[in-house]
mmCIF file of C-alpha atoms and ligand atoms in Angstrom:
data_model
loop_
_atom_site.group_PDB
_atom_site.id
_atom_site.type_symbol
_atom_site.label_atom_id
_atom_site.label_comp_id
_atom_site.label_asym_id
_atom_site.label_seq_id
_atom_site.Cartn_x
_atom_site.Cartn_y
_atom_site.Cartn_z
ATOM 1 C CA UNK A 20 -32.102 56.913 24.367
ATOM 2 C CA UNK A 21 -33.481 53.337 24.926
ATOM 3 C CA UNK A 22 -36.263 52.728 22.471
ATOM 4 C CA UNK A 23 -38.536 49.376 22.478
ATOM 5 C CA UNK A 24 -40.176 48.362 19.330
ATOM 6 C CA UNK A 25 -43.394 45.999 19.687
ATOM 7 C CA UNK A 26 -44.067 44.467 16.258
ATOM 8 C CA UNK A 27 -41.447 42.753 13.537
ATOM 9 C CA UNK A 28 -43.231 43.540 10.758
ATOM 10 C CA UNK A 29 -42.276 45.166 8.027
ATOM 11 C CA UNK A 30 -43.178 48.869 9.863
ATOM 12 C CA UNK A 31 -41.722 48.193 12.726
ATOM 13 C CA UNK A 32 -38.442 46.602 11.261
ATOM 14 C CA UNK A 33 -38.226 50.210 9.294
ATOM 15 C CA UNK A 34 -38.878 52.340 12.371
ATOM 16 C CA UNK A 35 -35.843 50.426 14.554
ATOM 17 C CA UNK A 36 -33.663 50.829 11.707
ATOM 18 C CA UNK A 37 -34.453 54.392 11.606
ATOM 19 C CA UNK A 38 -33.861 54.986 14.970
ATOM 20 C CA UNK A 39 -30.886 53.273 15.224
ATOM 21 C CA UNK A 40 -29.269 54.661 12.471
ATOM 22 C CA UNK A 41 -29.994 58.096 14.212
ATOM 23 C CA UNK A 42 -28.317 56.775 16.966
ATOM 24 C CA UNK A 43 -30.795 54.919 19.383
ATOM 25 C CA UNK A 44 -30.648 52.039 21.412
ATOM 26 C CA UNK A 45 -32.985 50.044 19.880
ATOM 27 C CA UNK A 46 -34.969 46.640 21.183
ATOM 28 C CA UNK A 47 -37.756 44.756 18.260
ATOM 29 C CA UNK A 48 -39.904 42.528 20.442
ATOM 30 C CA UNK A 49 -41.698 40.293 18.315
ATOM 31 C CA UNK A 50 -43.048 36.434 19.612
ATOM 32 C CA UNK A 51 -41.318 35.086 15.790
ATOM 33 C CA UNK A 52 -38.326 38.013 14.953
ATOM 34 C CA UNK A 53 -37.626 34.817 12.255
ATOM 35 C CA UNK A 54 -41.415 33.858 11.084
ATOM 36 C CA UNK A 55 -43.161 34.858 8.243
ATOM 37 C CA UNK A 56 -46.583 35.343 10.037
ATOM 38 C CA UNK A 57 -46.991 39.266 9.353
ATOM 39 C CA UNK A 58 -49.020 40.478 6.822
ATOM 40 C CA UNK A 59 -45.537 41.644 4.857
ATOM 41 C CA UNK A 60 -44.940 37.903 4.361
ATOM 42 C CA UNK A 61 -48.501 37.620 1.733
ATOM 43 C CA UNK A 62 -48.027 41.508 0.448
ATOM 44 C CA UNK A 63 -47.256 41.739 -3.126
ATOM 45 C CA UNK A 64 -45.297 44.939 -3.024
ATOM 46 C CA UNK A 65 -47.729 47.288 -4.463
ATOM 47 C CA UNK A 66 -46.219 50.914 -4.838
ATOM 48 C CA UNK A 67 -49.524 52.246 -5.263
ATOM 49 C CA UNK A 68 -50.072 55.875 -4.264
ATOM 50 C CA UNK A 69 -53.587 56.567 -6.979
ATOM 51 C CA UNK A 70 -54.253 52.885 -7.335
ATOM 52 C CA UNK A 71 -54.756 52.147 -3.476
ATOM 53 C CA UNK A 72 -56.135 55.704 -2.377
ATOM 54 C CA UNK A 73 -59.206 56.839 -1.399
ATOM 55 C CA UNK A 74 -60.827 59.445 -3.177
ATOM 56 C CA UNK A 75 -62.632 60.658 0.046
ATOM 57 C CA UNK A 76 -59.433 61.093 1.978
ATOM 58 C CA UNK A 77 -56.862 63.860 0.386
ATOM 59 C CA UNK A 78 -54.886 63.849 3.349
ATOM 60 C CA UNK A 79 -54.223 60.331 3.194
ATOM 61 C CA UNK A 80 -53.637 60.542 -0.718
ATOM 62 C CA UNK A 81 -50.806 63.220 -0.025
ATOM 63 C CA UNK A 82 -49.238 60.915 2.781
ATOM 64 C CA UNK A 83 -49.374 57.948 0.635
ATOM 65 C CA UNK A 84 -47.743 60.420 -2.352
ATOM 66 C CA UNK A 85 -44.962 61.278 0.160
ATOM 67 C CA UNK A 86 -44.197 58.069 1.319
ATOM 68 C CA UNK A 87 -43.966 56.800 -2.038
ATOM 69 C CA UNK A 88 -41.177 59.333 -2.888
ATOM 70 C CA UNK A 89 -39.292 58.211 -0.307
ATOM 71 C CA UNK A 90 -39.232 54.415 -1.746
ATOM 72 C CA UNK A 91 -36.076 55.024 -4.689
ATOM 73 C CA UNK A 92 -34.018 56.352 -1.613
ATOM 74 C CA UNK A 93 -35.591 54.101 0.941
ATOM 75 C CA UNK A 94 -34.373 51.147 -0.997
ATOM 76 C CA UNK A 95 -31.394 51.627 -2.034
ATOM 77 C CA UNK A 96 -30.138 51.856 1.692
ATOM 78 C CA UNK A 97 -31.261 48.667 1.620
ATOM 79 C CA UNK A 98 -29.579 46.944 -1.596
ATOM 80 C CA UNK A 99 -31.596 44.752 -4.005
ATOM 81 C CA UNK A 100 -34.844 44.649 -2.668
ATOM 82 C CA UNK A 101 -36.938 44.461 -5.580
ATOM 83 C CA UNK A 102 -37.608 47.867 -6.202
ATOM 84 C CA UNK A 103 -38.648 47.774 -9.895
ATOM 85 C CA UNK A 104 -40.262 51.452 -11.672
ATOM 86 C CA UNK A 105 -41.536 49.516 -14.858
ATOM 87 C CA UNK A 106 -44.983 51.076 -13.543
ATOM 88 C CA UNK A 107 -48.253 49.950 -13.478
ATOM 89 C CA UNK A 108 -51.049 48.968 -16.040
ATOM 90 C CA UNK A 109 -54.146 49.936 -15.388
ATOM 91 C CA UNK A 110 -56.670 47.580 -17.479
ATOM 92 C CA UNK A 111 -60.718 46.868 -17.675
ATOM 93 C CA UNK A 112 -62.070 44.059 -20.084
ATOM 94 C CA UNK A 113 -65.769 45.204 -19.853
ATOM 95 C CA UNK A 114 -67.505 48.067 -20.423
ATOM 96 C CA UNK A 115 -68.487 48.430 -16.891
ATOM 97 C CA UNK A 116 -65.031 47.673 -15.653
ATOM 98 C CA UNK A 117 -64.425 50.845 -18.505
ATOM 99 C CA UNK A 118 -66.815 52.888 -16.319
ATOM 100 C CA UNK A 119 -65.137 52.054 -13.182
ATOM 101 C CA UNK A 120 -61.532 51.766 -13.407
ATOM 102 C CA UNK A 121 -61.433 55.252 -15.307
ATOM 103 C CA UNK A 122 -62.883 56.987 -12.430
ATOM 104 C CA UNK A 123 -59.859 56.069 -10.699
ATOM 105 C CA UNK A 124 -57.644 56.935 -13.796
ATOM 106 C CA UNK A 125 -59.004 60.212 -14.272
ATOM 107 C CA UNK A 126 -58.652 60.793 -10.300
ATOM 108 C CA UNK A 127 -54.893 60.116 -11.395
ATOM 109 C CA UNK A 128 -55.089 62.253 -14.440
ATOM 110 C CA UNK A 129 -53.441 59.779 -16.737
ATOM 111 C CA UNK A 130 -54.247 59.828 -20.237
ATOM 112 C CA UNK A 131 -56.475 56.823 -21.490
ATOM 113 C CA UNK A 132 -54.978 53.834 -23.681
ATOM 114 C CA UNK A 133 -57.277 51.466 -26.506
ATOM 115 C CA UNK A 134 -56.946 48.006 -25.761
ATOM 116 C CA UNK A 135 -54.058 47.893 -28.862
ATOM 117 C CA UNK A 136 -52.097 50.678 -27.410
ATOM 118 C CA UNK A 137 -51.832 48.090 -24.058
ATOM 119 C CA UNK A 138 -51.068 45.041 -25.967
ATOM 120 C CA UNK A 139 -48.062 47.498 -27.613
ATOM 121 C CA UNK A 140 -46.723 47.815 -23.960
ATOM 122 C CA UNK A 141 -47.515 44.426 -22.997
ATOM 123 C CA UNK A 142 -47.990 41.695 -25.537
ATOM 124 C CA UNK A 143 -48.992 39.251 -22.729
ATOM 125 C CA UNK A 144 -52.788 41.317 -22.034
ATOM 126 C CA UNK A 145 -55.792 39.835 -23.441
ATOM 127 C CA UNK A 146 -56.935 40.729 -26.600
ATOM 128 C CA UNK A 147 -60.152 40.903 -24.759
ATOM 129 C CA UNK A 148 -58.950 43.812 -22.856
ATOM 130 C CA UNK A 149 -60.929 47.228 -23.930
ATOM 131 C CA UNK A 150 -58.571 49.976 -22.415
ATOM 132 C CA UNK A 151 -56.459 51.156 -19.688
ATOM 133 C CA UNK A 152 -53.568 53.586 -18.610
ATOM 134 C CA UNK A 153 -50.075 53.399 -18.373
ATOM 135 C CA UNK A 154 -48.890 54.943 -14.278
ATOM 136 C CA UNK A 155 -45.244 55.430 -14.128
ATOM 137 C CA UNK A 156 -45.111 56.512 -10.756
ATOM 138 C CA UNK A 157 -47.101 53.421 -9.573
ATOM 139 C CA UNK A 158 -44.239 50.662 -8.740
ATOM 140 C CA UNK A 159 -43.243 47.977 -7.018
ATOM 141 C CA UNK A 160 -40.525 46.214 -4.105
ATOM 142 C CA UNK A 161 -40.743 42.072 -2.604
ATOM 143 C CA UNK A 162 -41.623 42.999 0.685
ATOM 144 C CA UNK A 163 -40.269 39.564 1.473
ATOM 145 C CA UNK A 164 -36.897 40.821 1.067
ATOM 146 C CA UNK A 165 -37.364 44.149 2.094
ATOM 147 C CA UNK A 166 -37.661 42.299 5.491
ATOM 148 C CA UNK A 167 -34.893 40.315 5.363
ATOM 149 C CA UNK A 168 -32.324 43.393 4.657
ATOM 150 C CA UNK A 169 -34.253 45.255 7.784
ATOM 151 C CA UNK A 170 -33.728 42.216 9.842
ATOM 152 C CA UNK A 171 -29.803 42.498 9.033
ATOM 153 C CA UNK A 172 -29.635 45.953 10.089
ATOM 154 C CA UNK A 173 -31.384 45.275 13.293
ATOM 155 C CA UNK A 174 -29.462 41.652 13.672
ATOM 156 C CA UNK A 175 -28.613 40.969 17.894
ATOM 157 C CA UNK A 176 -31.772 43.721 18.821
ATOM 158 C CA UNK A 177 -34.231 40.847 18.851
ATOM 159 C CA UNK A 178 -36.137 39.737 22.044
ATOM 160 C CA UNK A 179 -38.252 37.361 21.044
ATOM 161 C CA UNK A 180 -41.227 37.626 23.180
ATOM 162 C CA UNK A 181 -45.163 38.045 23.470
ATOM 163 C CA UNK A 182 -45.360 41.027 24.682
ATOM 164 C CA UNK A 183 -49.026 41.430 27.291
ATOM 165 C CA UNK A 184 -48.087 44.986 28.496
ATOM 166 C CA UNK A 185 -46.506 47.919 27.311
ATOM 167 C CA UNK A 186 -46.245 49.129 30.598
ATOM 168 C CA UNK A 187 -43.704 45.950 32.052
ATOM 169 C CA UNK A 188 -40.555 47.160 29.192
ATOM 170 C CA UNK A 189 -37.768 48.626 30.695
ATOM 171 C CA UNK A 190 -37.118 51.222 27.682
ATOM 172 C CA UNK A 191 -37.561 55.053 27.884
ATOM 173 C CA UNK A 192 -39.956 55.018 24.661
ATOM 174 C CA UNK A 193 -41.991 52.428 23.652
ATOM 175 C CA UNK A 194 -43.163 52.228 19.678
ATOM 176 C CA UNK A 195 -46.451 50.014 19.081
ATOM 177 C CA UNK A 196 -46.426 48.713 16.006
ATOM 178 C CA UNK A 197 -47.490 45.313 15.933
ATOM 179 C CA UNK A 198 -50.337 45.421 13.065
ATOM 180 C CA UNK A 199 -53.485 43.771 14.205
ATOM 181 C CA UNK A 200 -52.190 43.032 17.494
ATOM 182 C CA UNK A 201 -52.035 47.066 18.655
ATOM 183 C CA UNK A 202 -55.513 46.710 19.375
ATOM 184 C CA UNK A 203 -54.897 43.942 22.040
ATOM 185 C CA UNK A 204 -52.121 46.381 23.570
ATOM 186 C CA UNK A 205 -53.228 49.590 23.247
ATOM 187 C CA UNK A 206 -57.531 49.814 22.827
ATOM 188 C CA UNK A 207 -56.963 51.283 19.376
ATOM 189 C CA UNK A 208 -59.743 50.129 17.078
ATOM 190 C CA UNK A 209 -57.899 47.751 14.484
ATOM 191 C CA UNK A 210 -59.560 45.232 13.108
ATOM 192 C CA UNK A 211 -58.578 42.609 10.700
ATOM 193 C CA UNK A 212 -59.138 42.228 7.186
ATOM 194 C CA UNK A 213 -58.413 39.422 5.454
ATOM 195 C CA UNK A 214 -56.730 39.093 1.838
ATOM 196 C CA UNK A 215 -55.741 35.800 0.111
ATOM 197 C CA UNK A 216 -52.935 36.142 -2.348
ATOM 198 C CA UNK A 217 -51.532 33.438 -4.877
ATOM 199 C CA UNK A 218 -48.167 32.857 -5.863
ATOM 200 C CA UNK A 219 -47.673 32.143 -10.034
ATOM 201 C CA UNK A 220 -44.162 31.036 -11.458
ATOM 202 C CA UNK A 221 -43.468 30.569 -14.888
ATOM 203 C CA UNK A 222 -40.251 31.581 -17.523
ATOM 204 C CA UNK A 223 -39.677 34.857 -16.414
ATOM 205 C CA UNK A 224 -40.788 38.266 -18.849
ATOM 206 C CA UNK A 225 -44.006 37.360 -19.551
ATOM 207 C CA UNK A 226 -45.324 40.941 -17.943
ATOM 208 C CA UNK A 227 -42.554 43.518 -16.956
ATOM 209 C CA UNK A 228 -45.279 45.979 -15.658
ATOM 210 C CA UNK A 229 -47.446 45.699 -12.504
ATOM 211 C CA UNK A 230 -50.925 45.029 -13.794
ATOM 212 C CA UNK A 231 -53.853 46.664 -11.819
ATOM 213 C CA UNK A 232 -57.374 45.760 -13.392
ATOM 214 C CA UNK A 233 -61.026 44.408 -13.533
ATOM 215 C CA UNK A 234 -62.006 41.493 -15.581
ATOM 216 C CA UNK A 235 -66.241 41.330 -15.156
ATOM 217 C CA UNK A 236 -66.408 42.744 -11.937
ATOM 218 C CA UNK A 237 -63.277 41.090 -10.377
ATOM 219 C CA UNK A 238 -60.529 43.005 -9.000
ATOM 220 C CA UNK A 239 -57.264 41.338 -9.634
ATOM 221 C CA UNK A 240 -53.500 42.862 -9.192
ATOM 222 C CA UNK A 241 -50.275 40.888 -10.891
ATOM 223 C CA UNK A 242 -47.368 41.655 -9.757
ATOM 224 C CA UNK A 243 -44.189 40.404 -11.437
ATOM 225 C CA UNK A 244 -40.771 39.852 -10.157
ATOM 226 C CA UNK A 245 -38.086 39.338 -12.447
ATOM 227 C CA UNK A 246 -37.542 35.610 -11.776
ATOM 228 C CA UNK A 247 -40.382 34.746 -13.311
ATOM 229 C CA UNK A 248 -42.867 34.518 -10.204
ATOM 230 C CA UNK A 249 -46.218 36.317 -10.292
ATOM 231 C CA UNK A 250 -47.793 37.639 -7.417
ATOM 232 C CA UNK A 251 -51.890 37.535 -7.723
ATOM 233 C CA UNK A 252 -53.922 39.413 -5.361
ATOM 234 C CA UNK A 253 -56.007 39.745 -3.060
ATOM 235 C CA UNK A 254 -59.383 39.023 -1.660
ATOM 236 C CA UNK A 255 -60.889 42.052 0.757
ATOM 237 C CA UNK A 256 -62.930 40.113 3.527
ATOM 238 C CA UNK A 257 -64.244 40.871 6.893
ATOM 239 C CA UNK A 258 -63.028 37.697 8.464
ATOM 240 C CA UNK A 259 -60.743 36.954 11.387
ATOM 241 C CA UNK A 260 -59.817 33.562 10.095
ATOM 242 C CA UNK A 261 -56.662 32.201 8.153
ATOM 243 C CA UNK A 262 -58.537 29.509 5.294
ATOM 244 C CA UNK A 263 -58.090 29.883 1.929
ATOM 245 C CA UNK A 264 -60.955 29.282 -0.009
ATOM 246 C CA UNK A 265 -62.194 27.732 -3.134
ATOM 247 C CA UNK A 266 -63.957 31.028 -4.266
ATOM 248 C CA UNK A 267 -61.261 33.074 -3.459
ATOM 249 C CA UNK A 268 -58.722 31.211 -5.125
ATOM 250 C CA UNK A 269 -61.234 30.885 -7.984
ATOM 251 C CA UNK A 270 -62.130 34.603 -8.438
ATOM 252 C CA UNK A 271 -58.337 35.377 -8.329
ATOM 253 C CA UNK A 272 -57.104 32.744 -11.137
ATOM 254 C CA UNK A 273 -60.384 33.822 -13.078
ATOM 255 C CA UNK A 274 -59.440 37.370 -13.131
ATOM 256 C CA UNK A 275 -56.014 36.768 -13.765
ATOM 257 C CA UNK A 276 -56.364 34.433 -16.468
ATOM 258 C CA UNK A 277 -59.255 36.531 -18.140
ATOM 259 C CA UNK A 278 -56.415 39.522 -18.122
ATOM 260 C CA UNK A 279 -53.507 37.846 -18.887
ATOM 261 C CA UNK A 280 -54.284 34.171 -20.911
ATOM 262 C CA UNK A 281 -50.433 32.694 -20.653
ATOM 263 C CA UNK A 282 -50.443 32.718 -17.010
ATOM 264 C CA UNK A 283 -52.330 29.257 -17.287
ATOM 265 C CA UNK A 284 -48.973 27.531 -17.874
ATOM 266 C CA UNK A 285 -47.613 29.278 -15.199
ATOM 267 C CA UNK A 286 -47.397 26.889 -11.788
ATOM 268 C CA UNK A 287 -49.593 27.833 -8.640
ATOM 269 C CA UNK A 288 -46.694 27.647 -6.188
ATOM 270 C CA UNK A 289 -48.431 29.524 -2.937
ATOM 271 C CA UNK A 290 -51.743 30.262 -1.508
ATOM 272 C CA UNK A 291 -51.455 32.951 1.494
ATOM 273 C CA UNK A 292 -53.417 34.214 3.268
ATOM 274 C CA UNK A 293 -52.743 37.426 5.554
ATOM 275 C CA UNK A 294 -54.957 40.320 7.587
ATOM 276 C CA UNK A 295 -54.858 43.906 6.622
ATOM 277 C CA UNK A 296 -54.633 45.984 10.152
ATOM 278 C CA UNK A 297 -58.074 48.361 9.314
ATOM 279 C CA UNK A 298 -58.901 50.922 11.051
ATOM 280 C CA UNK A 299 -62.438 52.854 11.210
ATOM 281 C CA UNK A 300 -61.428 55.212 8.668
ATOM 282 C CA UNK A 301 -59.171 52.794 7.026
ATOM 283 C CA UNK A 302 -56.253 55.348 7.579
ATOM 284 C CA UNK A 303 -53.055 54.067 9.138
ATOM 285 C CA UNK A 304 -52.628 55.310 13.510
ATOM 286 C CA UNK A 305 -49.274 57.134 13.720
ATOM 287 C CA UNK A 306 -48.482 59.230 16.222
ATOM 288 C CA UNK A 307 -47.795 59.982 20.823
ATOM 289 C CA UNK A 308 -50.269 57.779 22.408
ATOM 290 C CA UNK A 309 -50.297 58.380 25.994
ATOM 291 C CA UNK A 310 -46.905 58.544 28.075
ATOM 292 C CA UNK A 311 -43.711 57.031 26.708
ATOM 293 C CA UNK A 312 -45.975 55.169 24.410
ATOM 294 C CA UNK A 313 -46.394 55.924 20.397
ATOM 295 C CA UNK A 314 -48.514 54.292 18.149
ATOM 296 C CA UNK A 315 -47.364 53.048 13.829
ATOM 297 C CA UNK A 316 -50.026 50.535 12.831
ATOM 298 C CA UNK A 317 -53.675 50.371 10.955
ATOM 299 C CA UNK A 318 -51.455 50.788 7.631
ATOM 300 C CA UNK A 319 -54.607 48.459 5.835
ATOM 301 C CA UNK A 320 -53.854 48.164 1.953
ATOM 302 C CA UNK A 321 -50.846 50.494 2.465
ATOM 303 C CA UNK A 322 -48.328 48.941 4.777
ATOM 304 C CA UNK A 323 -45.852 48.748 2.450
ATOM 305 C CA UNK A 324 -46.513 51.889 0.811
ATOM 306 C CA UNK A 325 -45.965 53.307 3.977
ATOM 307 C CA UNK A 326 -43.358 51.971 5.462
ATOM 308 C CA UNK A 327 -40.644 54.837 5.233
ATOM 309 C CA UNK A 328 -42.608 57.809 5.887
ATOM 310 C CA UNK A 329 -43.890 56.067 8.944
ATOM 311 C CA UNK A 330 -40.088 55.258 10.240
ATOM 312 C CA UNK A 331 -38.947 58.482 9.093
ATOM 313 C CA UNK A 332 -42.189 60.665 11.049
ATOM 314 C CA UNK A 333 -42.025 57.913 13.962
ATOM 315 C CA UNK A 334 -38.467 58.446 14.507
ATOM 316 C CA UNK A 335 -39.107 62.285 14.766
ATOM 317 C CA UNK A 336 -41.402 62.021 17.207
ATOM 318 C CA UNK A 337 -39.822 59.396 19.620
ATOM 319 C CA UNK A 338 -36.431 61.426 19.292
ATOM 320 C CA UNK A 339 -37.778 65.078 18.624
ATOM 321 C CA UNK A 340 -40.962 65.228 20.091
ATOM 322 C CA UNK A 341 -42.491 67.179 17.408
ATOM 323 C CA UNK A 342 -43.035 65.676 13.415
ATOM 324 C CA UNK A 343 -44.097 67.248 10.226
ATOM 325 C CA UNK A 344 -47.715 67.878 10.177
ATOM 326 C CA UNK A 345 -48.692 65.601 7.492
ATOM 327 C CA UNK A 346 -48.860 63.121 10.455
ATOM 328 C CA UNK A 347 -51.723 65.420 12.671
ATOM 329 C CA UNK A 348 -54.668 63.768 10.489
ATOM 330 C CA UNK A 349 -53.296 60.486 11.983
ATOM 331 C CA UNK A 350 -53.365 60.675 15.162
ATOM 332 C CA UNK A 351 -54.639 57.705 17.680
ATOM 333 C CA UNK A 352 -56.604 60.413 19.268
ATOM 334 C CA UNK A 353 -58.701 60.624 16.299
ATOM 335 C CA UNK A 354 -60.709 57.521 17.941
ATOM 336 C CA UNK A 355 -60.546 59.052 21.078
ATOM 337 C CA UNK A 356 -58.704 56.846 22.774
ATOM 338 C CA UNK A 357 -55.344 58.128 23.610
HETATM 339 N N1 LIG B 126 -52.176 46.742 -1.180
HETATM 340 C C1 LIG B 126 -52.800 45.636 -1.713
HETATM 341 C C2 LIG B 126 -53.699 44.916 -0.827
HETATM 342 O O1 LIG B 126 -53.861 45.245 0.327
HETATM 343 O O2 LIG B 126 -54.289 43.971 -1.295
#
């Protein structure tokens, strides 16, 4: 079967792999199959099934749980990828950060840590910091190179193109998955969201776990690879455009620096800025469309997360017809307008 895939991004990278290691033909259409525009390229990595869910939305908690099991095996197809399971650090420096961050750790049912029991784990935190949790199911991968190895497997598949219509490919399936850009092809209601992210390097070992906290109100994620660089994110806006701002930037350095004091000598080697694909309900669209047309794309905060149970119930579909029902509360006719 002759499959098109609209979108070089990170999801749609995974789902031509898939298929063509099940034996498609496969075509990625993408207007850059070499740039570093998609939202992948800024993405820190985040493994983050509890951290990154929504409370209000258990069926999107269970696909995000799924997915994530999926990762050890997902990777290592891949080679070195930066799949790291140090876990995640869960940390507030206030008392109202307290109050707020252990909703979401009680949500996750892990057991609470003093601000000592942290510094144990990770000499590098504040001494400022009050208390936290330790997730060891909450990891991490360099989406950057999770790309590259994707772009290997699917190396001489490439058309590089702008695609304007579904409709004018010559393939017997067509696969949308082109992030914020479905909306232009398909109707769906994606919007963007825009995140800046920072790039930190310094000697490498400072932190060995991802660190997920609030410092006076300010959401900040560090994510470290084991070459020393630092990935700080991200800024959650409602805004279309690409600047990087002073009070971004500011808030995310404050945060970071407030959590974790030695990053200051660290060097501020990138400023990115990317756009989450949102959807009304912030859940990802997977699923038939209309036709020989299927929708992967609206992943928001969890494109990465994602990314192999989307190839793996994508694939089903396109080559089965049917998928397991974890996907039905995706659906683009959810919107109504498939
Ligand atoms: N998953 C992290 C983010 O979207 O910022």
């Amino acid at each position: 079967m002759r499959v098109g895939v609209i979108g070089g991004g990170i999801v749609g990278l995974a789902i031509g792999a898939e298929l063509l290691r099940r034996g498609a033909d496969v075509t990625v259409y993408d207007p850059a199959p070499d740039g570093t525009d998609g939202a992948w390229h800024v993405a820190a990595g985040m493994l983050a099934p509890g951290g990154e869910s929504v409370f209000e939305f258990p069926q999107l908690e269970r696909l995000l749980e799924a997915s994530n099991q999926l990762w050890p095996e997902f990777a290592a197809a891949l080679g070195d990828v930066g799949y790291d399971d140090a876990g995640t650090l869960g940390v507030a420096l206030t008392a109202d950060d307290v109050a707020e961050m252990a909703r979401e750790w009680k949500h996750q049912k892990l057991s609470p840590l003093t601000g000592s029991q942290l510094r144990d784990l990770s000499p590098a935190l504040s001494p400022r910091i009050r208390a936290g949790a330790y997730s060891p199911t909450e990891r991490q991968v360099d989406p950057r190179r999770v790309v590259n190895a994707l772009r290997g497997v699917l190396d001489g598949r490439f058309v590089q193109a702008e695609v304007g219509a579904v409709a004018a490919l010559p393939e017997d399936r067509i696969v949308v998955a082109a992030g914020c850009g479905t909306a232009g092809l398909t109707g769906l209601p994606i919007r963007p969201v825009k995140g800046q992210v920072l790039r930190l390097r310094g000697e490498p070992g400072l932190l060995r776990h991802v660190i997920d906290g609030a410092a006076d109100g300010r959401h900040v994620y560090l994510v470290p690879r084991a070459d020393g660089e630092v990935v700080v994110g991200a800024t959650q806006e409602e805004r279309t455009d690409r600047h990087p701002t002073a009070g971004g930037v500011h808030d995310l350095l404050r945060a970071a620096l407030d959590l974790v004091p030695g990053l200051a000598e660290h060097e501020l080697t990138e400023v990115t800025v990317g756009h989450r694909p949102g959807t009304p309900d912030n859940a990802p669209i997977i699923g038939h469309f209309r036709d020989n047309v299927y929708v992967a794309a609206g992943h928001h905060r969890n494109g990465v997360l994602l990314t192999p149970i989307t190839a793996r119930l994508v694939a089903d579909l396109v080559l089965t017809g049917t998928a397991d029902p974890i996907i039905d509360d995706f659906t683009p006719g959810r919107f109504g307008c498939a």
